């Protein structure tokens, strides 16, 4: 299994502050997302990823986020096997230093 690319919460925050256009996907459950999401992230629950493959474009890179980075890591492995470019935000929302909405 190929290693998953990662991004730290600090690196992600800096890229967003610099205005970089990133594809952020939050895979947490509804009640977790209700407590706050990274601005601009799209919410697709982990269990709904296989049914939403048509949303993803193999030419784009997606950054996956969950509470601690375990679920998003699993999603990254799954999508990488399907040929998608993915990154996992390590530490998840527990480590996110920035604003939430």
Tab-separated table of C-alpha atoms in Angstrom:
chain	number	residue	atom	x	y	z
A	1	UNK	CA	0.000	0.000	0.000
A	2	UNK	CA	1.407	3.364	-1.030
A	3	UNK	CA	2.046	5.863	1.747
A	4	UNK	CA	-0.518	8.636	2.152
A	5	UNK	CA	0.659	12.225	1.742
A	6	UNK	CA	-0.001	14.372	4.805
A	7	UNK	CA	-0.366	18.043	5.634
A	8	UNK	CA	-0.109	19.539	9.099
A	9	UNK	CA	-2.871	21.802	10.423
A	10	UNK	CA	-0.331	24.650	10.539
A	11	UNK	CA	0.687	24.121	6.887
A	12	UNK	CA	-2.963	24.030	5.849
A	13	UNK	CA	-3.785	27.196	7.814
A	14	UNK	CA	-0.855	29.015	6.147
A	15	UNK	CA	-1.939	27.920	2.641
A	16	UNK	CA	-5.496	29.124	3.310
A	17	UNK	CA	-4.234	32.442	4.702
A	18	UNK	CA	-2.163	32.889	1.520
A	19	UNK	CA	-5.348	32.460	-0.505
A	20	UNK	CA	-4.505	29.078	-1.991
A	21	UNK	CA	-7.562	27.346	-3.488
A	22	UNK	CA	-7.743	23.939	-1.822
A	23	UNK	CA	-10.264	21.118	-1.935
A	24	UNK	CA	-11.045	20.345	1.709
A	25	UNK	CA	-13.339	17.455	2.603
A	26	UNK	CA	-14.523	16.964	6.190
A	27	UNK	CA	-15.546	13.326	6.721
A	28	UNK	CA	-16.849	13.649	10.292
A	29	UNK	CA	-20.426	12.941	11.355
A	30	UNK	CA	-23.094	15.660	11.337
A	31	UNK	CA	-22.981	16.299	15.094
A	32	UNK	CA	-19.183	16.759	14.965
A	33	UNK	CA	-19.362	19.170	12.030
A	34	UNK	CA	-22.046	21.162	13.880
A	35	UNK	CA	-19.333	22.118	16.409
A	36	UNK	CA	-17.291	23.793	13.673
A	37	UNK	CA	-15.614	23.170	10.339
A	38	UNK	CA	-12.668	24.750	8.556
A	39	UNK	CA	-14.131	27.562	6.419
A	40	UNK	CA	-14.584	26.410	2.822
A	41	UNK	CA	-14.529	22.692	3.602
A	42	UNK	CA	-17.159	20.435	2.067
A	43	UNK	CA	-18.863	17.943	4.369
A	44	UNK	CA	-19.141	14.365	3.067
A	45	UNK	CA	-19.461	11.801	5.864
A	46	UNK	CA	-16.931	8.960	5.707
A	47	UNK	CA	-19.659	6.393	5.046
A	48	UNK	CA	-20.941	8.412	2.070
A	49	UNK	CA	-17.603	8.688	0.241
A	50	UNK	CA	-18.089	5.559	-1.951
A	51	UNK	CA	-21.509	6.835	-3.102
A	52	UNK	CA	-20.021	10.256	-3.925
A	53	UNK	CA	-17.071	9.240	-6.102
A	54	UNK	CA	-18.528	11.253	-8.981
A	55	UNK	CA	-17.864	14.417	-6.938
A	56	UNK	CA	-14.109	13.819	-7.086
A	57	UNK	CA	-11.862	14.695	-10.029
A	58	UNK	CA	-8.671	12.681	-10.536
A	59	UNK	CA	-6.878	15.852	-11.718
A	60	UNK	CA	-7.369	17.636	-8.375
A	61	UNK	CA	-5.842	17.006	-4.963
A	62	UNK	CA	-8.166	16.661	-1.979
A	63	UNK	CA	-7.307	17.241	1.672
A	64	UNK	CA	-9.304	15.095	4.087
A	65	UNK	CA	-10.137	16.098	7.629
A	66	UNK	CA	-11.764	14.364	10.591
A	67	UNK	CA	-11.551	14.662	14.382
A	68	UNK	CA	-8.126	13.095	14.933
A	69	UNK	CA	-7.025	12.004	11.389
A	70	UNK	CA	-7.836	8.277	11.706
A	71	UNK	CA	-11.054	8.261	9.639
A	72	UNK	CA	-9.681	10.732	7.107
A	73	UNK	CA	-6.624	8.478	6.779
A	74	UNK	CA	-8.863	5.517	5.960
A	75	UNK	CA	-10.693	7.602	3.349
A	76	UNK	CA	-7.345	8.641	1.861
A	77	UNK	CA	-6.228	5.003	1.501
A	78	UNK	CA	-9.538	4.100	-0.136
A	79	UNK	CA	-9.498	6.993	-2.617
A	80	UNK	CA	-5.794	6.649	-3.397
A	81	UNK	CA	-6.454	3.026	-4.392
A	82	UNK	CA	-9.130	4.362	-6.771
A	83	UNK	CA	-6.537	6.652	-8.391
A	84	UNK	CA	-7.307	9.963	-6.648
A	85	UNK	CA	-4.755	12.489	-5.315
A	86	UNK	CA	-5.266	12.811	-1.586
A	87	UNK	CA	-3.687	14.237	1.563
A	88	UNK	CA	-4.588	13.634	5.186
A	89	UNK	CA	-4.547	16.532	7.673
A	90	UNK	CA	-2.692	14.920	10.583
A	91	UNK	CA	-4.047	15.559	14.045
A	92	UNK	CA	-7.479	16.382	12.659
A	93	UNK	CA	-9.720	19.078	14.070
A	94	UNK	CA	-8.300	18.400	17.542
A	95	UNK	CA	-5.090	20.030	16.274
A	96	UNK	CA	-6.645	22.756	14.063
A	97	UNK	CA	-5.278	26.164	15.166
A	98	UNK	CA	-7.466	28.319	12.926
A	99	UNK	CA	-10.996	29.645	12.675
A	100	UNK	CA	-14.037	27.424	12.269
A	101	UNK	CA	-17.499	28.128	10.910
